Coordinates of C-alpha atoms and ligand atoms in Angstrom, one line a residue:
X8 CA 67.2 42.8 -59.4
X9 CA 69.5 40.7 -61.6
X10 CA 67.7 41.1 -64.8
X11 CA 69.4 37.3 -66.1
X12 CA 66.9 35.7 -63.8
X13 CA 63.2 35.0 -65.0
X14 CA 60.6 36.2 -62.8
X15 CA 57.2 34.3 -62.3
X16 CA 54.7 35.9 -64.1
X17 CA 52.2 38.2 -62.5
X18 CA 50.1 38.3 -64.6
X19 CA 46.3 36.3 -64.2
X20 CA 44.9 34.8 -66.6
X21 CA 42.2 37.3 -68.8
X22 CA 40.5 34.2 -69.8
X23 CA 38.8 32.6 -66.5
X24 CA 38.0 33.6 -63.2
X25 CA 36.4 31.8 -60.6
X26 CA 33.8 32.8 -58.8
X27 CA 32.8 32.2 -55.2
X28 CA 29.2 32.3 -53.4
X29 CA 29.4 33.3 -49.7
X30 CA 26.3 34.1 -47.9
X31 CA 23.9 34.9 -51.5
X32 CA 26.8 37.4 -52.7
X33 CA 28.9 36.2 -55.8
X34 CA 32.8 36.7 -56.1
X35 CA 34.5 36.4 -59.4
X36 CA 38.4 35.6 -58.1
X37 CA 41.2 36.0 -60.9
X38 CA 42.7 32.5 -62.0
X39 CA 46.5 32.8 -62.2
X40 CA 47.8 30.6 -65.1
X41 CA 51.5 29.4 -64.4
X42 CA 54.1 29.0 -68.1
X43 CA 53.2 25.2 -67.6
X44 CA 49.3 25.8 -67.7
X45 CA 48.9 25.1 -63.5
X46 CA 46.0 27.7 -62.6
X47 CA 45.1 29.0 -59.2
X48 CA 42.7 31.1 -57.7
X49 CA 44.1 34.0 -56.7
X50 CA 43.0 34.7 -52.9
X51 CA 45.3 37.8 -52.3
X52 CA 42.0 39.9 -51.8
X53 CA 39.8 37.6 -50.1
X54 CA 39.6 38.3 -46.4
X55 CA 39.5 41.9 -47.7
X56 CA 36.8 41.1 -50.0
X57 CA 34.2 38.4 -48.2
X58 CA 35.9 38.7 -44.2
X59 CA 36.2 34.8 -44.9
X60 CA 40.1 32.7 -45.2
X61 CA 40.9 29.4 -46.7
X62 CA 42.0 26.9 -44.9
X63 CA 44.2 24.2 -45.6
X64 CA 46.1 22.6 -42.9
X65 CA 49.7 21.6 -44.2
X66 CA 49.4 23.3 -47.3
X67 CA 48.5 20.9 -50.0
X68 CA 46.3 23.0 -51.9
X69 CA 47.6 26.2 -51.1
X70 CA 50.1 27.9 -53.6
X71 CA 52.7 30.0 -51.2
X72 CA 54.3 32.0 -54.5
X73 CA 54.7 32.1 -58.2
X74 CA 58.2 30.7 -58.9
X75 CA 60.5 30.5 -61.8
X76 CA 63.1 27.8 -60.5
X77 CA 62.0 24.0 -60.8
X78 CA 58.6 22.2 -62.1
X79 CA 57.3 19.5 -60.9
X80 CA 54.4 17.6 -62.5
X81 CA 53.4 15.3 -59.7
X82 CA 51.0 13.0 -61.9
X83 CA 53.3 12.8 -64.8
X84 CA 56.4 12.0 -63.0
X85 CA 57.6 15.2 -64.6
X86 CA 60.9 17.5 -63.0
X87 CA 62.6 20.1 -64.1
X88 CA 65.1 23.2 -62.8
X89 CA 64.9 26.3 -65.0
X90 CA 63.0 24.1 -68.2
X91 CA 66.3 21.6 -68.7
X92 CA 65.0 18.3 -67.7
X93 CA 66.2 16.5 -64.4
X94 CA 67.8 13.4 -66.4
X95 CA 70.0 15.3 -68.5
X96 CA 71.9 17.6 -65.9
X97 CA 72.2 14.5 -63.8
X98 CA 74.2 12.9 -67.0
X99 CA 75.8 15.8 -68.7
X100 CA 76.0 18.8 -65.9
X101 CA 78.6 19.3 -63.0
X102 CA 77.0 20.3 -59.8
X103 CA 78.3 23.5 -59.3
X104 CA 76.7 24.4 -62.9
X105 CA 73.2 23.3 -61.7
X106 CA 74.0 25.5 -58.7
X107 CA 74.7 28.5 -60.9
X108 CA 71.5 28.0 -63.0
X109 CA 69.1 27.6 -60.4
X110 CA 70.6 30.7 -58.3
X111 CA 71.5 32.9 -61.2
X112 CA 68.9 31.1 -63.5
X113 CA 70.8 29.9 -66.8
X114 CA 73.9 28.0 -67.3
X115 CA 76.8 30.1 -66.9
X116 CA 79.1 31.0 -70.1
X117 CA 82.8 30.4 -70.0
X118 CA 83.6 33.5 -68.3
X119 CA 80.7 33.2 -65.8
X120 CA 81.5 29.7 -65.0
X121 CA 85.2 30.3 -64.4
X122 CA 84.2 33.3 -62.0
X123 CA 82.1 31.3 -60.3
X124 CA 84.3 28.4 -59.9
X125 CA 87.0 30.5 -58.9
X126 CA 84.7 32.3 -56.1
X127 CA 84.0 29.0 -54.7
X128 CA 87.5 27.4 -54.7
X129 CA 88.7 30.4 -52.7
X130 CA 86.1 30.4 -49.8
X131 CA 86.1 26.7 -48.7
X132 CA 88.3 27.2 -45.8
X133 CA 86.7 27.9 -42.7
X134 CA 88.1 30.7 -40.1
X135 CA 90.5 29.5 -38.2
X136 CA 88.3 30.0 -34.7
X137 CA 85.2 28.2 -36.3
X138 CA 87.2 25.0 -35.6
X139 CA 86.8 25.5 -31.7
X140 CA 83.4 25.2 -32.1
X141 CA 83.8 21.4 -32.8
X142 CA 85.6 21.0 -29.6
X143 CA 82.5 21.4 -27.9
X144 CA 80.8 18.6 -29.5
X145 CA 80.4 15.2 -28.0
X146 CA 81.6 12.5 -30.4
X147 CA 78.5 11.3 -31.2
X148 CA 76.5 14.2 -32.0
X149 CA 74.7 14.2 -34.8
X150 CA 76.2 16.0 -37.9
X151 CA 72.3 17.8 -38.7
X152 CA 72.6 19.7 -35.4
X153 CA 76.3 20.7 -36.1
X154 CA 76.1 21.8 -40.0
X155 CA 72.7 23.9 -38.5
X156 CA 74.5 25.4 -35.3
X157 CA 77.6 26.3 -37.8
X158 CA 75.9 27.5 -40.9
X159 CA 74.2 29.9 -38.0
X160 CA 77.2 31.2 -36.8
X161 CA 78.7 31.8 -40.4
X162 CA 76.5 35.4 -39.7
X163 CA 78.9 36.5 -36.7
X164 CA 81.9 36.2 -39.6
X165 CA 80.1 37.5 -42.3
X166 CA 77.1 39.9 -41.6
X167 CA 75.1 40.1 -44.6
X168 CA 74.3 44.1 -43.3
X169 CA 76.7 45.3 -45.4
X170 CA 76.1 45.6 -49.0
X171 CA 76.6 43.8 -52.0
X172 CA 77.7 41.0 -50.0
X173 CA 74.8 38.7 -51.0
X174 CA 76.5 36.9 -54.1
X175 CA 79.6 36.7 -51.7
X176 CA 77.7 35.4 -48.6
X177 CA 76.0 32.8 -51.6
X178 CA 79.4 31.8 -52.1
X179 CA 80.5 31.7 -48.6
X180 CA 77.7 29.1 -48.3
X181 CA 78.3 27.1 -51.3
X182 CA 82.2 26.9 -50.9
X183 CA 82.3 26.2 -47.1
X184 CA 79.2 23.4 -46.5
X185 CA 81.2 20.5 -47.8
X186 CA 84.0 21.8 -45.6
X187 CA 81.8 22.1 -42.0
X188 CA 80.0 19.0 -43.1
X189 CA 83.5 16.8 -43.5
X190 CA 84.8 18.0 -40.1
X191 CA 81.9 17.2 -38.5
X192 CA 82.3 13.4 -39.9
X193 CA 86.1 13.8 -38.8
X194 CA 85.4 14.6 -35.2
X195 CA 82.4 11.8 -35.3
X196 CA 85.3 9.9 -36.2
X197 CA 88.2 10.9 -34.0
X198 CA 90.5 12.0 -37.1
X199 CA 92.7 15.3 -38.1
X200 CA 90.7 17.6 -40.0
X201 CA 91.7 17.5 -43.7
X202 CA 91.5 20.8 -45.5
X203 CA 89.8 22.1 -48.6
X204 CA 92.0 21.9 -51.3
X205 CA 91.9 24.4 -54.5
X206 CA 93.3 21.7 -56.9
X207 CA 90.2 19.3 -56.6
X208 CA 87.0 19.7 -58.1
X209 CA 84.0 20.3 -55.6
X210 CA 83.2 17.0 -55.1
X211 CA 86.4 15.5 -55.3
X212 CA 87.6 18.6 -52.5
X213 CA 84.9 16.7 -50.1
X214 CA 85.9 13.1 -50.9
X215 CA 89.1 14.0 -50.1
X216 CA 88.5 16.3 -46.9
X217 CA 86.1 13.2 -46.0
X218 CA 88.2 10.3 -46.4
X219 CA 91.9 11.3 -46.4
X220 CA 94.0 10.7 -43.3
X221 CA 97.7 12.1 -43.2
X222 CA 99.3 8.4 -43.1
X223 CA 97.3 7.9 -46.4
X224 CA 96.0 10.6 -48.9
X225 CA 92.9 9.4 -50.4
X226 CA 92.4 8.5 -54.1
X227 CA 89.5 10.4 -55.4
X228 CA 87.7 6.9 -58.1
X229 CA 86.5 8.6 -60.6
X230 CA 82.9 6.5 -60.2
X231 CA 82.5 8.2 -56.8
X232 CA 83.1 11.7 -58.0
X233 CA 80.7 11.0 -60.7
X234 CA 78.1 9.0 -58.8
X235 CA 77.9 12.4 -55.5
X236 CA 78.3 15.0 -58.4
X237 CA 74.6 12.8 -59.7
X238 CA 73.7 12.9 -56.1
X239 CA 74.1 16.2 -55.2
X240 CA 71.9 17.4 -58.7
X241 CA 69.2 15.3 -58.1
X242 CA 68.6 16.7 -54.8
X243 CA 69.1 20.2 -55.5
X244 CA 66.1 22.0 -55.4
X245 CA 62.4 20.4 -55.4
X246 CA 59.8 23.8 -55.5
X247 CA 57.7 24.4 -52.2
X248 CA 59.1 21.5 -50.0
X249 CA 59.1 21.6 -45.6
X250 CA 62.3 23.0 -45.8
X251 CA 62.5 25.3 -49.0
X252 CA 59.2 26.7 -47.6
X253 CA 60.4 26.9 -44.1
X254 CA 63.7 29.3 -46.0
X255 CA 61.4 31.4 -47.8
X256 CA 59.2 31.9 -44.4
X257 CA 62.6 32.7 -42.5
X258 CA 63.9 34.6 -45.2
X259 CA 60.4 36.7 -45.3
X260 CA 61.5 38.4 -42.1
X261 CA 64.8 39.0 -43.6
X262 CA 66.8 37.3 -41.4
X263 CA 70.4 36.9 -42.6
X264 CA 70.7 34.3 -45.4
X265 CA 73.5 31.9 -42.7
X266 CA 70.1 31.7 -40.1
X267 CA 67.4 31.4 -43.0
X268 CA 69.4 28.3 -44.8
X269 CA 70.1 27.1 -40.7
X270 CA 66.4 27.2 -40.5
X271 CA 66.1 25.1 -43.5
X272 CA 69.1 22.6 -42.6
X273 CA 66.8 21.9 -38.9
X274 CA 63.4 21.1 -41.4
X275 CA 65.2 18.8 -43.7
X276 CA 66.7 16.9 -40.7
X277 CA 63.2 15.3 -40.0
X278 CA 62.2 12.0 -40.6
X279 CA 59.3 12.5 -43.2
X280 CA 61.3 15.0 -45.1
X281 CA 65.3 14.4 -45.8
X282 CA 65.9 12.3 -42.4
X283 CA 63.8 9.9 -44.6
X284 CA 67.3 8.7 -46.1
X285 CA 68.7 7.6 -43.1
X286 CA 65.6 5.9 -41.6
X287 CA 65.2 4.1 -45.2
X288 CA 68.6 2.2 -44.4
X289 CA 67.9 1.6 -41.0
X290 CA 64.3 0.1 -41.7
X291 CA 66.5 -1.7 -44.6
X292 CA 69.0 -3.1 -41.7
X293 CA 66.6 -4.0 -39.0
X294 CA 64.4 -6.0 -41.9
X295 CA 67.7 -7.6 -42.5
X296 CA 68.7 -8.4 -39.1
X297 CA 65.2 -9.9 -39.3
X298 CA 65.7 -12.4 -41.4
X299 CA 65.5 -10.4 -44.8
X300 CA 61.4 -10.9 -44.3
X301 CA 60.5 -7.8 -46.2
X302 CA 56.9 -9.2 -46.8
X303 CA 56.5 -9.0 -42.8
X304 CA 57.6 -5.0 -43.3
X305 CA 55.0 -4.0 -46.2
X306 CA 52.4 -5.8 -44.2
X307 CA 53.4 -3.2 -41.3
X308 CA 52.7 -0.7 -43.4
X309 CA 49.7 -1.5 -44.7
X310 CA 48.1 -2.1 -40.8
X311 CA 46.4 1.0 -39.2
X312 CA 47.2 0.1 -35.8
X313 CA 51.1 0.0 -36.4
X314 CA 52.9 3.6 -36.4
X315 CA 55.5 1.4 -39.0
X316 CA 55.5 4.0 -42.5
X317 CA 57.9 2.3 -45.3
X318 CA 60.2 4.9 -45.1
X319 CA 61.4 6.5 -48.7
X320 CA 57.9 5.7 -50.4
X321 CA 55.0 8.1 -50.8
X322 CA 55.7 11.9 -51.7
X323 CA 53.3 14.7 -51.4
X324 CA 53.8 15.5 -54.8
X325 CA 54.3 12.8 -56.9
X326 CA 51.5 10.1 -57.5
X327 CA 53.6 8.8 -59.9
X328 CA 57.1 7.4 -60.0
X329 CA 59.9 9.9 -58.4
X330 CA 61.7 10.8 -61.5
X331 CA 65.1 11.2 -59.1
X332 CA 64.4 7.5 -57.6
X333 CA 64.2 6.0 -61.5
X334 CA 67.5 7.7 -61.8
X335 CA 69.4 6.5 -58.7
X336 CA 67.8 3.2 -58.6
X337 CA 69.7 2.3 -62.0
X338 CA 73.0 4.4 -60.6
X339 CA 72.7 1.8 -57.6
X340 CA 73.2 -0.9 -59.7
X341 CA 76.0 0.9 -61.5
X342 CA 78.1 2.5 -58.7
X343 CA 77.9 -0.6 -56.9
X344 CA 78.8 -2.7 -59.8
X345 CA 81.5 -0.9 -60.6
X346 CA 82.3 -0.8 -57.2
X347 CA 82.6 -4.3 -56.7
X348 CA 80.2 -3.9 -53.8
X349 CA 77.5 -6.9 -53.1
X350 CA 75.5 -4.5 -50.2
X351 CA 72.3 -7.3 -49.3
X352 CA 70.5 -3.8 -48.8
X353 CA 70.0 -3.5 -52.1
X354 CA 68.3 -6.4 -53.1
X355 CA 65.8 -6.3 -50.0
X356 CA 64.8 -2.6 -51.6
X357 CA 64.1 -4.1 -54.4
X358 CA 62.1 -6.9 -53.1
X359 CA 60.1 -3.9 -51.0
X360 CA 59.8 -2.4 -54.2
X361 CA 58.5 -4.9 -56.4
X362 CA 56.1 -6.4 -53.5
X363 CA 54.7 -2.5 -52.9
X364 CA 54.2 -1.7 -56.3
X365 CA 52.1 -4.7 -57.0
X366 CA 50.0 -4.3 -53.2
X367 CA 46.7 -2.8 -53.7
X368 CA 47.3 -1.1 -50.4
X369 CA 50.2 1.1 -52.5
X370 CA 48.5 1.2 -55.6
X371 CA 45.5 2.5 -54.4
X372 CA 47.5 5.5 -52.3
X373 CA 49.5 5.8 -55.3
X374 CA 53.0 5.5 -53.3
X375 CA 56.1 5.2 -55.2
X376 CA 59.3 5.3 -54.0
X377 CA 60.4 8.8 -53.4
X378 CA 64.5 10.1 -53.3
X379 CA 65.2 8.9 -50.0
X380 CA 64.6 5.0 -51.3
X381 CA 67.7 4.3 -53.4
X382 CA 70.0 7.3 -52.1
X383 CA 71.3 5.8 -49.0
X384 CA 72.8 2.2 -50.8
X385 CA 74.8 4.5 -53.1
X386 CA 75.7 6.8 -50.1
X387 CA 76.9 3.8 -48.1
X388 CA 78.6 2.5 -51.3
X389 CA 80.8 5.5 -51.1
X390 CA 81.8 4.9 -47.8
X391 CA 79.8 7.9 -46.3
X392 CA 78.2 7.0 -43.1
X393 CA 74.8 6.7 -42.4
X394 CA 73.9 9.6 -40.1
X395 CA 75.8 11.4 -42.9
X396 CA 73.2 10.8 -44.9
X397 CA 70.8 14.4 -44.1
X398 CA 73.8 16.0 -44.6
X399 CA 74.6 14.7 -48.1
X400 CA 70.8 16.2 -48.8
X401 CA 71.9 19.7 -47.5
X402 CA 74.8 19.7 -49.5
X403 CA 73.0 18.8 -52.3
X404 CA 69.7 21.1 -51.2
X405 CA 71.9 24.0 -50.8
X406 CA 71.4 25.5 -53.7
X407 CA 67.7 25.2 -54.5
X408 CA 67.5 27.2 -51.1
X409 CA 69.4 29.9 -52.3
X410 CA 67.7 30.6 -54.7
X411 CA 64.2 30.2 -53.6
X412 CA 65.2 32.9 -51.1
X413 CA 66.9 35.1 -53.7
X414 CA 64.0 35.0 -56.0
X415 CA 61.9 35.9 -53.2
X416 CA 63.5 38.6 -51.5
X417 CA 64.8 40.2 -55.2
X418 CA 60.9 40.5 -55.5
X419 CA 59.7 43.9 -54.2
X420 CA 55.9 42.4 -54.1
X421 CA 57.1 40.2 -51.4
X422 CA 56.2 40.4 -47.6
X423 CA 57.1 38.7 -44.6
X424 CA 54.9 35.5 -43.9
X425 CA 52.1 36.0 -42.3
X426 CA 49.6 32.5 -42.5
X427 CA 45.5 33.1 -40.8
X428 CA 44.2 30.9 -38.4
X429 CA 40.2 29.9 -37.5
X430 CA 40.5 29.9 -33.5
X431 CA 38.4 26.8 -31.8
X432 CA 39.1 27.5 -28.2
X433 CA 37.5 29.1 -25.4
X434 CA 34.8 32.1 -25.6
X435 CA 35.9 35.4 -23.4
X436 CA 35.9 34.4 -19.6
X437 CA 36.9 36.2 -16.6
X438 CA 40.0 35.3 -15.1
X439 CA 40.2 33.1 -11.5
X440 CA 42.4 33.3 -8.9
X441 CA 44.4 30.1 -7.4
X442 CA 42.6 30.6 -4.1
X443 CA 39.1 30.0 -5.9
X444 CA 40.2 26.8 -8.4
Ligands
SDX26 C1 61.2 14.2 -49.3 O1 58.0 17.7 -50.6 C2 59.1 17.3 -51.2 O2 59.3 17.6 -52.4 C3 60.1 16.5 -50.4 C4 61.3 15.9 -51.1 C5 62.2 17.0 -51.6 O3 63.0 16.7 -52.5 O4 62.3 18.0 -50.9 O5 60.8 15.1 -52.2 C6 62.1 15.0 -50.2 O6 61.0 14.6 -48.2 C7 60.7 12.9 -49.8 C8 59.7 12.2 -48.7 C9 60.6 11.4 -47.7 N1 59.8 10.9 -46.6 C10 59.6 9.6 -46.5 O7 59.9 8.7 -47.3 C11 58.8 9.2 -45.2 C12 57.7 8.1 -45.6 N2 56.7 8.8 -46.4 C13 55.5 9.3 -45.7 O8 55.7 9.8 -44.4 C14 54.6 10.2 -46.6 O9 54.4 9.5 -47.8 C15 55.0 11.6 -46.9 C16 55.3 12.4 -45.7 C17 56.2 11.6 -47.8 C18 53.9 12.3 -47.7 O10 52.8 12.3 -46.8 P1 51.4 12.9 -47.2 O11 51.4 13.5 -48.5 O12 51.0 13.8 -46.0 O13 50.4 11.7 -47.3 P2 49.7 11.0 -46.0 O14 50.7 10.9 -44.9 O15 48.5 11.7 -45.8 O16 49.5 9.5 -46.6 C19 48.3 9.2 -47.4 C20 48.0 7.8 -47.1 C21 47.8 7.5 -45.6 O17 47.0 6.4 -45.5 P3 45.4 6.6 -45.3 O18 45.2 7.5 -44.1 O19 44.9 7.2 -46.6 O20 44.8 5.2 -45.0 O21 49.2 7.0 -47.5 C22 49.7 6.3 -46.4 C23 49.2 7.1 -45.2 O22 49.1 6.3 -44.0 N3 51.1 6.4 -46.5 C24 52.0 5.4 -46.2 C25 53.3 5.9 -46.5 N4 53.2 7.2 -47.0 C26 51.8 7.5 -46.9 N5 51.8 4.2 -45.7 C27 52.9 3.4 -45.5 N6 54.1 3.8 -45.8 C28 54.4 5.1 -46.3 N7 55.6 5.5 -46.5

């Protein structure tokens, strides 16, 4: 176990238990008290205890593990990786730090930070075969089902069986994403693969590996590098999410780490979870190509009999604002500014916005706009394309994956997954033959 990286605590509290009545017999269950003062019963021993489960159908009250990487304070608007506050390594951190410190769990020193940097700069390049695999491809696949098919088949170039491989195969991952995820935009797009270059800084390596064509190198603005290096930080890791959970549950039958973070990739490309940025812009277009009558959209929304959802508000989680949409809806305004780009999207968001947050219907439900709102306008600002836009929240995700499986599986305590069930369906009957149906 690396002994830099906290570990939850075990602990339960010695102060309060809580204690459960089931048919006349008491149960006093230990209360685990988390370093931000979150309790929960502790129902390790339950089944073995009273024969009875919980249940709790998509998980909303159920804690899957103790964790040491982010906080979230749902109510409070509150989030944070490793204690340092989401707002200040979105303004003062480079991405590839973050990575570091929720992985390896503290910023790196100089010498950790250059060996990491270094590690990463020389594993962008993919093998030379892995480029046939995009020949397969029709042009128009979608970019979700190529970085999950690739990031897969990383695990037939670099088995994880052989030891001390793990902070290499971490590397692997980090270094080579940005590379699979820019040729899958370059065969979308009919254009020569560019390749990684070690002169560049990570985001400026994928700017340039995105946007350069041989007749014309591209020149990396400043604003952009800035704005994805923002992007890529506020999206890195968010606790016990679809597909963070869906890596841990992979990773708990310790699957290689290239088909757990696959597994993950696949649950982030639905549209309630990170396909939610691409359906934002696309609800954002077709109220444009509408008219611009967002009013017509929120009252959509608000009708029971119409499957319409206002796509990048609401968030299991936070019943306050989205601390990460506060942050990109002023970098919006920025990046475009500076940008010189007038996008109409914009405005109607806002107008959504405004008219939602005022709408009893909203209020009521507590929905607030979640990442997904404001990340796509910036996204499209940059020039990356909009079923890009998943993709951008792997890249940025990446991390936060890796090291929710690394904490788990550098936990001896931990077992593969194994959720109960209550079963509803038919009592023992005797089995009949076609001839008698
Ligand atoms: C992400 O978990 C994470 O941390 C995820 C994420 C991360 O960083 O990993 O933050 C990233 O996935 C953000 C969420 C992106 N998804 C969307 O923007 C899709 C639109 N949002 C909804 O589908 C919804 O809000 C969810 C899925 C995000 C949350 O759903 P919940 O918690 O299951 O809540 P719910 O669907 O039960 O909704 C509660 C009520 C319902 O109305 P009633 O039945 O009470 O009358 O709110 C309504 C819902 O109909 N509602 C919406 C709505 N979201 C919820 N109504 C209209 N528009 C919406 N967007």
């Amino acid at each position: 176990m690396n002994p830099q990286v906290p570990t939850a605590t075990e602990k339960p509290s010695a102060a309060t238990t809580a204690r459960l009545t089931l048919d006349g017999k008491d149960y006093d269950l230990p209360v685990v008290v988390g370093s931000e003062g979150e309790r929960a019963i502790d129902i390790r021993k339950l089944r073995d205890t009273t024969g009875a489960v919980t249940l709790d159908p998509g998980y909303g009250n159920t804690g899957a593990c103790l964790s040491a990487i982010t906080f979230i304070d749902g109510d409070k608007g509150i989030l944070q990786y490793r204690g340092y506050p989401i707002d200040e390594l979105a303004e003062q951190a480079s991405f590839l730090e973050v990575a570091y410190l929720l992985i390896y769990g503290k910023l790196p020193n100089a010498n950790e930070w250059k060996a990491f940097s270094d590690l990463i700069t020389r594993h962008t390049l993919l093998h030379e075969d892995m480029k046939k695999f995009f020949e397969g491809y029709p042009p128009h696949a979608h970019p979700m089902a190529i970085l999950a098919a690739m990031v897969a088949s990383l695990s037939t170039y670099y088995p994880d069986s052989a030891n001390g491989t793990t902070d290499l195969n971490i590397a692997r991952l980090v270094a080579k994403l940005p590379t699979i995820a820019a040729f899958s935009f370059k065969k979308s797009v009919g254009q020569p693969f560019v390749y990684p270059r070690n002169d560049l800084s990570y985001c400026g390596n994928f700017l340039n590996m995105m946007f350069s064509v041989p007749s014309e190198p591209f020149k990396i603005s400043p604003v952009v590098e800035r704005a994805l290096n923002m992007l890529l930080i506020l999206h890195a890791d968010h606790e016990q999410n679809c597909s963070t959970s869906t890596v841990r549950m992979v990773g708990s039958s310790q699957a290689n780490l290239f088909a757990t973070i696959a597994a993950g990739i696949a649950a982030l490309w639905g549209p309630l979870h990170g396909g939610a940025n691409q359906e934002v812009i696309e609800m954002l277009e077709k109220i444009r190509a509408d008219g611009g009558d967002y009013k017509k959209y929120v009252a959509m929304a608000k009708d029971k009999n119409s499957t319409f959802k206002l796509m990048g508000f609401g968030h299991r989680v936070y019943k306050n604002f989205d601390p990460r949409a506060k942050i990109l809806k002023a970098a919006a305004d920025d990046v475009l500014k500076a940008l010189g780009v007038n996008d109409p999207m914009l405005e109607i968001a806002k107008n959504l916005e405004e008219i939602a947050l005022r709408d009893e219907y909203f209020v009521s439900r507590k929905l607030y706009p979640n990442v997904d709102f404001y990340s796509g306008i910036i996204y499209r600002a940059l020039g990356i394309p909009t079923d890009m836009f998943t993709v951008m929240f792997a890249l940025g995700r990446l991390p936060g994956w890796i090291a929710q499986w690394k904490e788990m599986r550098d936990d001896p305590s931990s077992k593969i997954n194994r959720p109960r069930q209550i079963y509803t369906g038919a009592l023992k009957r005797p089995f009949v033959p076609l001839s008698a149906r």
